[in-house]
CSV table of C-alpha atoms in Angstrom, one decimal:
chain,number,residue,atom,x,y,z
T,1,MET,CA,-27.9,-29.7,-22.9
T,2,ALA,CA,-25.7,-29.5,-19.8
T,3,GLY,CA,-22.7,-28.6,-21.9
T,4,ALA,CA,-24.7,-26.0,-23.8
T,5,ALA,CA,-25.7,-24.4,-20.5
T,6,LEU,CA,-22.2,-24.3,-19.2
T,7,SER,CA,-21.0,-22.8,-22.5
T,8,LEU,CA,-23.8,-20.2,-22.4
T,9,PHE,CA,-22.8,-19.1,-18.9
T,10,THR,CA,-19.1,-19.1,-19.9
T,11,ASP,CA,-20.1,-16.8,-22.9
T,12,PHE,CA,-22.1,-14.6,-20.5
T,13,PHE,CA,-19.1,-14.5,-18.1
T,14,THR,CA,-16.6,-13.6,-20.8
T,15,ASP,CA,-18.8,-10.9,-22.5
T,16,GLY,CA,-20.2,-9.3,-19.4
T,17,THR,CA,-18.6,-6.4,-17.6
T,18,GLY,CA,-17.8,-8.1,-14.3
T,19,PRO,CA,-17.5,-5.6,-11.5
T,20,ALA,CA,-20.3,-3.4,-12.9
T,21,TYR,CA,-22.7,-6.0,-11.4
T,22,LEU,CA,-21.5,-5.4,-7.9
T,23,SER,CA,-24.3,-2.9,-7.2
T,24,GLY,CA,-28.0,-3.4,-6.9
T,25,PRO,CA,-30.6,-4.9,-4.5
T,26,ASP,CA,-29.0,-8.3,-4.6
T,27,ASP,CA,-25.8,-7.3,-2.9
T,28,VAL,CA,-24.4,-9.9,-0.5
T,29,ILE,CA,-23.2,-8.4,2.8
T,30,ASN,CA,-19.5,-9.1,2.8
T,31,ASP,CA,-18.3,-9.9,6.3
T,32,ALA,CA,-15.2,-11.8,4.9
T,33,GLN,CA,-13.5,-8.5,4.1
T,34,LEU,CA,-11.0,-6.8,6.4
T,35,ARG,CA,-12.2,-4.0,8.6
T,36,ASN,CA,-10.4,-1.4,6.4
T,37,PHE,CA,-8.0,-1.3,3.5
T,38,ALA,CA,-6.0,1.7,4.7
T,39,SER,CA,-2.8,0.8,2.9
T,40,LEU,CA,-4.4,0.1,-0.5
T,41,SER,CA,-6.7,3.2,-0.2
T,42,ALA,CA,-3.7,5.4,0.5
T,43,PHE,CA,-1.6,4.0,-2.4
T,44,TYR,CA,-4.5,4.2,-4.8
T,45,ALA,CA,-5.3,7.8,-3.8
T,46,ALA,CA,-1.6,8.6,-4.4
T,47,LYS,CA,-1.9,7.6,-8.0
T,48,LYS,CA,-0.8,4.1,-8.7
T,49,GLU,CA,2.1,3.9,-11.2
T,50,VAL,CA,1.8,1.6,-14.3
T,51,GLN,CA,4.8,0.6,-16.3
T,52,GLY,CA,6.3,-2.3,-18.3
T,53,GLY,CA,9.8,-3.7,-18.4
T,54,SER,CA,11.4,-6.8,-17.0
T,55,GLN,CA,12.1,-5.1,-13.6
T,56,ILE,CA,11.0,-1.9,-11.8
T,57,LYS,CA,13.9,0.6,-11.7
T,58,ASP,CA,14.5,4.2,-11.0
T,59,VAL,CA,17.5,6.5,-10.6
T,60,ILE,CA,17.9,8.6,-7.5
T,61,LEU,CA,20.5,11.0,-6.2
T,62,LEU,CA,21.7,10.1,-2.7
T,63,ASP,CA,25.2,11.7,-2.6
T,64,ASP,CA,26.3,15.3,-2.8
T,65,PRO,CA,29.2,15.2,-5.4
T,66,LEU,CA,31.0,18.0,-3.5
T,67,THR,CA,32.1,19.6,-6.7
T,68,ALA,CA,31.1,23.2,-5.8
T,69,GLY,CA,33.7,25.4,-4.2
T,70,ALA,CA,35.2,28.9,-3.9
T,71,TYR,CA,38.1,30.0,-6.1
T,72,LEU,CA,40.5,32.8,-6.8
T,73,PRO,CA,40.6,34.7,-10.2
T,74,GLY,CA,42.9,32.8,-12.6
T,75,GLU,CA,43.2,29.7,-10.3
T,76,LYS,CA,43.5,26.4,-12.1
T,77,ALA,CA,40.4,24.2,-11.9
T,78,SER,CA,40.4,20.6,-11.0
T,79,VAL,CA,37.5,18.9,-12.8
T,80,SER,CA,36.1,15.4,-12.3
T,81,ASN,CA,33.1,13.9,-13.9
T,82,ILE,CA,31.2,12.3,-10.9
T,83,GLN,CA,28.9,9.5,-11.7
T,84,GLY,CA,26.6,10.0,-8.7
T,85,ALA,CA,23.4,8.2,-9.8
T,86,THR,CA,22.1,5.4,-7.7
T,87,THR,CA,19.7,2.8,-9.2
T,88,LEU,CA,17.0,1.2,-7.1
T,89,THR,CA,15.6,-2.1,-8.4
T,90,ALA,CA,12.6,-4.2,-7.6
T,91,ASN,CA,11.4,-7.4,-9.1
T,92,TRP,CA,7.9,-7.9,-10.3
T,93,ARG,CA,5.7,-9.9,-7.9
T,94,PHE,CA,2.8,-11.9,-9.2
T,95,VAL,CA,-0.6,-12.2,-7.5
T,96,ARG,CA,-3.6,-14.0,-8.8
T,97,VAL,CA,-6.9,-15.3,-7.7
T,98,PRO,CA,-9.2,-17.9,-9.5
T,99,ILE,CA,-12.9,-17.4,-10.3
T,100,THR,CA,-14.4,-20.8,-10.7
T,101,TRP,CA,-17.8,-22.3,-11.5
T,102,ASN,CA,-19.1,-25.7,-12.5
T,103,GLU,CA,-21.8,-27.3,-14.5
T,104,GLN,CA,-24.0,-28.2,-11.6
T,105,GLU,CA,-24.3,-24.7,-10.1
T,106,VAL,CA,-25.1,-23.3,-13.5
T,107,LEU,CA,-27.7,-25.9,-14.4
T,108,LEU,CA,-29.4,-25.9,-11.0
T,109,ASN,CA,-29.8,-22.1,-11.2
T,110,GLU,CA,-31.6,-22.2,-14.6
T,111,GLY,CA,-35.4,-21.9,-15.1
T,112,GLY,CA,-38.2,-19.4,-15.5
T,113,GLY,CA,-37.5,-18.3,-19.0
T,114,GLU,CA,-34.6,-16.5,-20.7
T,115,ASN,CA,-34.9,-13.3,-18.6
T,116,ALA,CA,-34.9,-15.2,-15.3
T,117,MET,CA,-32.0,-17.3,-16.5
T,118,PHE,CA,-29.8,-14.3,-17.2
T,119,GLN,CA,-30.8,-12.8,-13.8
T,120,GLN,CA,-29.6,-15.9,-12.2
T,121,TYR,CA,-26.4,-15.8,-14.3
T,122,LYS,CA,-25.9,-12.2,-13.2
T,123,ARG,CA,-26.3,-13.2,-9.5
T,124,ILE,CA,-23.8,-16.1,-9.9
T,125,LYS,CA,-21.3,-14.0,-11.7
T,126,ARG,CA,-21.6,-11.1,-9.2
T,127,PHE,CA,-21.1,-13.5,-6.3
T,128,LYS,CA,-18.1,-15.1,-8.0
T,129,TYR,CA,-16.4,-11.8,-8.5
T,130,GLN,CA,-17.2,-10.8,-4.9
T,131,GLN,CA,-15.6,-13.9,-3.5
T,132,ALA,CA,-12.5,-13.5,-5.7
T,133,TYR,CA,-12.0,-9.8,-5.1
T,134,THR,CA,-12.5,-10.2,-1.4
T,135,SER,CA,-9.7,-12.8,-1.3
T,136,LEU,CA,-7.5,-10.7,-3.7
T,137,PHE,CA,-7.8,-7.3,-1.8
T,138,ASN,CA,-7.6,-8.9,1.6
T,139,LYS,CA,-4.3,-10.6,0.5
T,140,MET,CA,-2.9,-7.4,-1.1
T,141,GLU,CA,-3.7,-5.4,2.0
T,142,ARG,CA,-2.0,-8.0,4.2
T,143,PHE,CA,1.1,-7.9,1.9
T,144,MET,CA,1.4,-4.1,2.5
T,145,THR,CA,1.8,-4.5,6.2
T,146,ALA,CA,3.6,-7.9,6.4
T,147,ALA,CA,6.7,-8.2,8.5
T,148,ALA,CA,9.8,-7.5,6.4
T,149,SER,CA,11.4,-10.7,5.0
T,150,ASN,CA,14.6,-10.6,2.9
T,151,ALA,CA,13.9,-14.1,1.5
T,152,ASN,CA,10.4,-13.2,0.4
T,153,MET,CA,10.8,-9.5,-0.6
T,154,GLU,CA,14.4,-8.5,-1.4
T,155,ALA,CA,15.7,-11.7,-2.9
T,156,ALA,CA,15.2,-12.3,-6.6
T,157,THR,CA,13.7,-15.7,-5.8
T,158,GLY,CA,11.1,-14.2,-3.4
T,159,THR,CA,7.4,-14.2,-4.1
T,160,ASP,CA,6.0,-11.4,-2.0
T,161,PRO,CA,5.7,-7.7,-2.7
T,162,TYR,CA,7.6,-5.3,-0.5
T,163,SER,CA,5.7,-4.1,2.6
T,164,ILE,CA,5.8,-0.8,4.4
T,165,PHE,CA,8.0,-2.3,7.0
T,166,ALA,CA,10.7,-3.1,4.4
T,167,PHE,CA,11.1,0.6,3.8
T,168,VAL,CA,10.4,2.2,7.2
T,169,THR,CA,12.2,0.8,10.2
T,170,SER,CA,12.6,1.9,13.8
T,171,ASP,CA,16.3,2.6,13.4
T,172,GLY,CA,16.2,3.9,9.8
T,173,LEU,CA,18.5,1.2,8.6
T,174,ALA,CA,17.7,-2.0,6.7
T,175,PRO,CA,15.2,-4.4,8.3
T,176,SER,CA,16.5,-7.3,10.3
T,177,GLY,CA,17.9,-9.9,7.8
T,178,PHE,CA,18.4,-7.4,5.0
T,179,SER,CA,21.7,-6.0,3.8
T,180,THR,CA,20.1,-3.8,1.1
T,181,VAL,CA,16.8,-2.3,0.5
T,182,LEU,CA,15.8,-2.2,-3.2
T,183,GLY,CA,19.4,-3.1,-3.9
T,184,ILE,CA,20.9,-0.1,-2.0
T,185,ASN,CA,22.8,-0.4,1.3
T,186,PRO,CA,21.5,2.2,3.8
T,187,SER,CA,24.5,1.6,6.1
T,188,SER,CA,26.8,3.2,3.4
T,189,LYS,CA,24.2,5.6,2.0
T,190,SER,CA,22.9,7.8,4.9
T,191,ALA,CA,20.4,9.5,2.6
T,192,TRP,CA,18.8,6.0,2.1
T,193,GLN,CA,17.7,5.9,5.8
T,194,ASN,CA,14.3,6.8,7.0
T,195,GLN,CA,13.7,9.3,9.9
T,196,ASN,CA,13.2,7.9,13.3
T,197,THR,CA,12.7,8.9,16.9
T,198,THR,CA,11.0,7.6,20.1
T,199,TYR,CA,8.3,8.6,22.6
T,200,THR,CA,8.0,7.4,26.1
T,201,ALA,CA,5.3,4.7,26.2
T,202,SER,CA,4.9,4.8,30.0
T,203,THR,CA,4.0,8.5,29.8
T,204,PRO,CA,2.3,8.8,26.4
T,205,PHE,CA,0.5,12.1,27.3
T,206,ASP,CA,3.7,13.9,28.6
T,207,THR,CA,4.1,17.2,26.8
T,208,ASP,CA,7.9,16.8,26.5
T,209,ASN,CA,8.4,13.1,25.7
T,210,GLY,CA,4.9,11.7,24.8
T,211,ILE,CA,3.1,10.9,21.6
T,212,ILE,CA,2.5,14.5,20.5
T,213,ALA,CA,6.1,15.5,21.3
T,214,GLY,CA,7.2,12.6,19.1
T,215,PHE,CA,4.9,13.8,16.3
T,216,ASP,CA,6.5,17.2,16.6
T,217,THR,CA,10.0,15.8,16.1
T,218,ILE,CA,9.2,13.4,13.2
T,219,SER,CA,7.1,16.1,11.4
T,220,GLN,CA,10.1,18.4,11.3
T,221,LEU,CA,12.4,15.7,10.0
T,222,VAL,CA,10.3,14.6,7.0
T,223,VAL,CA,9.7,18.0,5.4
T,224,PHE,CA,12.0,19.1,2.6
T,225,LYS,CA,11.9,22.5,0.8
T,226,ARG,CA,13.2,23.6,-2.6
T,227,PRO,CA,15.7,26.5,-2.9
T,228,PRO,CA,14.4,29.8,-4.3
T,229,SER,CA,15.6,29.0,-7.9
T,230,SER,CA,16.3,26.1,-10.1
T,231,GLN,CA,13.4,24.4,-8.3
T,232,GLU,CA,12.9,21.8,-11.1
T,233,TYR,CA,16.0,19.9,-9.8
T,234,PHE,CA,14.7,19.6,-6.2
T,235,SER,CA,11.8,17.9,-4.4
T,236,ASP,CA,9.5,20.1,-2.3
T,237,ASP,CA,7.5,18.1,0.3
T,238,ASP,CA,4.9,19.2,2.7
T,239,PHE,CA,2.2,17.4,4.6
T,240,ARG,CA,-0.5,17.3,1.9
T,241,ARG,CA,0.5,13.8,0.7
T,242,MET,CA,1.3,12.3,4.1
T,243,VAL,CA,-0.6,9.8,6.2
T,244,ILE,CA,0.2,8.5,9.7
T,245,PHE,CA,-0.4,4.8,10.1
T,246,THR,CA,-0.8,3.0,13.4
T,247,ASN,CA,-2.9,0.3,14.9
T,248,ARG,CA,-6.2,0.7,16.7
T,249,GLU,CA,-4.5,1.1,20.1
T,250,GLY,CA,-2.2,3.7,18.6
T,251,ARG,CA,-5.0,5.8,17.2
T,252,LYS,CA,-6.9,5.5,20.5
T,253,ASP,CA,-3.8,6.6,22.4
T,254,TYR,CA,-3.3,9.6,20.1
T,255,MET,CA,-7.0,10.6,20.6
T,256,LYS,CA,-6.5,10.3,24.4
T,257,ALA,CA,-3.4,12.5,24.2
T,258,VAL,CA,-5.4,15.1,22.3
T,259,ARG,CA,-8.3,14.8,24.6
T,260,ALA,CA,-6.0,15.3,27.6
T,261,ASN,CA,-5.4,18.8,26.2
T,262,ASN,CA,-9.0,19.4,25.0
T,263,ASP,CA,-9.2,22.8,26.6
T,264,ILE,CA,-7.3,24.0,23.5
T,265,THR,CA,-8.1,21.1,21.0
T,266,ARG,CA,-11.8,20.8,21.2
T,267,ALA,CA,-13.4,18.7,18.5
T,268,GLY,CA,-16.9,19.9,19.3
T,269,PRO,CA,-19.1,21.0,22.2
T,270,GLN,CA,-20.0,18.1,24.6
T,271,ASP,CA,-18.4,15.5,22.2
T,272,PRO,CA,-15.4,13.8,23.7
T,273,ALA,CA,-14.6,11.9,20.5
T,274,TYR,CA,-12.2,12.9,17.7
T,275,GLY,CA,-13.8,11.1,14.8
T,276,ASN,CA,-11.0,11.9,12.3
T,277,PRO,CA,-7.9,12.8,14.3
T,278,VAL,CA,-5.2,14.7,12.5
T,279,PHE,CA,-1.8,16.2,13.2
T,280,LEU,CA,-0.8,19.2,11.1
T,281,ASN,CA,-3.8,18.1,9.0
T,282,ILE,CA,-2.2,14.7,8.4
T,283,PRO,CA,-4.8,12.0,9.1
T,284,VAL,CA,-3.9,9.5,11.9
T,285,VAL,CA,-5.3,6.2,10.5
T,286,ASN,CA,-5.8,2.9,12.2
T,287,ASN,CA,-4.4,0.3,9.7
T,288,GLU,CA,-5.9,-3.1,10.5
T,289,GLY,CA,-2.8,-4.9,9.2
T,290,MET,CA,-0.8,-3.2,11.9
T,291,ASP,CA,-2.9,-4.8,14.6
T,292,ASP,CA,-1.0,-8.0,13.7
T,293,ALA,CA,2.4,-6.4,13.5
T,294,THR,CA,4.7,-7.9,16.1
T,295,SER,CA,6.6,-4.6,16.5
T,296,PHE,CA,3.3,-2.9,17.7
T,297,SER,CA,3.2,-4.7,21.1
T,298,SER,CA,0.3,-4.0,23.5
T,299,GLY,CA,0.9,-0.9,25.5
T,300,SER,CA,3.4,0.6,23.2
T,301,PRO,CA,2.1,1.2,19.7
T,302,ASP,CA,4.3,2.7,17.0
T,303,TYR,CA,3.5,5.3,14.3
T,304,ILE,CA,4.5,5.3,10.6
T,305,PHE,CA,4.7,8.6,8.8
T,306,LEU,CA,4.4,7.9,5.1
T,307,ASN,CA,4.9,10.5,2.3
T,308,MET,CA,2.7,9.1,-0.5
T,309,SER,CA,4.5,11.1,-3.1
T,310,HIS,CA,7.6,8.9,-2.7
T,311,ILE,CA,6.2,5.4,-2.1
T,312,LYS,CA,4.2,3.8,-4.9
T,313,LEU,CA,2.3,0.7,-5.6
T,314,VAL,CA,3.4,-0.1,-9.1
T,315,PHE,CA,1.4,-2.2,-11.6
T,316,HIS,CA,2.4,-3.7,-14.9
T,317,ARG,CA,0.5,-1.9,-17.7
T,318,GLN,CA,-0.6,-5.2,-19.3
T,319,LYS,CA,-1.3,-7.1,-16.1
T,320,PHE,CA,-3.4,-4.9,-13.8
T,321,MET,CA,-6.3,-7.0,-12.5
T,322,GLN,CA,-6.5,-8.8,-15.9
T,323,VAL,CA,-9.3,-11.3,-16.1
T,324,GLY,CA,-8.1,-14.2,-18.3
T,325,THR,CA,-10.0,-16.4,-20.7
T,326,PRO,CA,-12.1,-19.1,-18.9
T,327,GLN,CA,-10.4,-22.5,-19.1
T,328,VAL,CA,-11.4,-26.1,-18.3
T,329,PHE,CA,-9.6,-28.1,-15.7
T,330,PRO,CA,-8.1,-31.1,-17.5
T,331,ASP,CA,-9.0,-33.4,-14.6
T,332,GLN,CA,-12.4,-31.7,-13.9
T,333,PRO,CA,-14.2,-31.3,-17.2
T,334,ASP,CA,-17.3,-29.9,-15.5
T,335,THR,CA,-15.4,-27.0,-13.9
T,336,MET,CA,-14.3,-23.7,-15.5
T,337,VAL,CA,-11.7,-21.2,-14.1
T,338,ALA,CA,-10.8,-17.7,-15.0
T,339,TRP,CA,-7.7,-16.2,-13.4
T,340,VAL,CA,-7.5,-12.6,-12.3
T,341,ASP,CA,-3.8,-11.8,-12.6
T,342,THR,CA,-1.7,-8.9,-11.4
T,343,TYR,CA,2.0,-8.0,-11.7
T,344,CYS,CA,2.9,-5.5,-9.1
T,345,ASN,CA,5.3,-4.4,-6.3
T,346,LEU,CA,5.6,-1.6,-3.7
T,347,VAL,CA,8.5,0.7,-4.3
T,348,CYS,CA,9.9,3.5,-2.1
T,349,LEU,CA,11.6,6.3,-4.0
T,350,SER,CA,12.8,8.2,-1.0
T,351,ARG,CA,13.4,6.7,2.5
T,352,GLN,CA,14.4,9.9,4.2
T,353,ARG,CA,11.0,11.4,3.6
T,354,GLN,CA,9.4,8.6,5.6
T,355,GLY,CA,9.4,8.5,9.4
T,356,TYR,CA,9.1,5.9,12.2
T,357,LEU,CA,8.0,6.9,15.7
T,358,GLN,CA,8.7,4.1,18.1
T,359,ALA,CA,7.4,3.6,21.6
T,360,SER,CA,10.2,3.1,24.1
């Protein structure tokens, strides 16, 4: 009987639709989740890319071949075939979370007829998914804002996806401990460096050297416009796909800087708050993961300008949040586990369209 009940729940788990059960009057308040998922929300909104292959690769153009030039009529031409493509490479990273249940919790939640039994099964399944997805999304969000680590991110033997800080640095070069970023050396490829400047942390509201002045500088550096013709060969970027990430203190300081000028930047009559602060219509977002970033020290928060058209969270087309077949633990025959498995990595396609504003 016990085995039949466990098998019945396993069939229910396998045949059910999983996350569809996350709504309804039985929802459990989830205070285990992070305060926000700013990174994942931005990457998902920017259209996650899905592909296969043994590695994640793309070809980019970082060097002007310098083959154009003026000439005189009848002058001999010197022709060379420049192989100017640069290939960036990222390894797949593997992230998984188990959903487990055992015979006892299934049996002890039975009773009251078939309809009541399946309502209990529904509640158990929903809670199991809630636990697993909480752990998974918390972990993924933390990965996105982790300190850059060559051993964990760039190395082929690493285990972690790249983070934002692997691609956007305070000096525009490779992070500390890195010689390459996605296999490309930014010291020898200047176009593979992100934009960077500073603001004066001791006088953050100063009009010439404060936060807003720093925003003015970075915003001009990360915009690229196409020429008037042959536009299909160029990238046109404006602020529609950008977001500015900082920590809670940074967002608060930016709001204070705007409030200091509120004779011309009013959010609303008699309301001192700027509920959704923006700069050039770019949202200034407090990213909870950046509250733990060591570079964002108290009293001098930094700001990351991300162009979401050129930084992608890539998933494998066959391994995107895939729920596997329930299996029995060999040494725990009363316990079942189903793994939620994901192959992914964060990839930056253009570093010079990203910006870092550092407090100094």
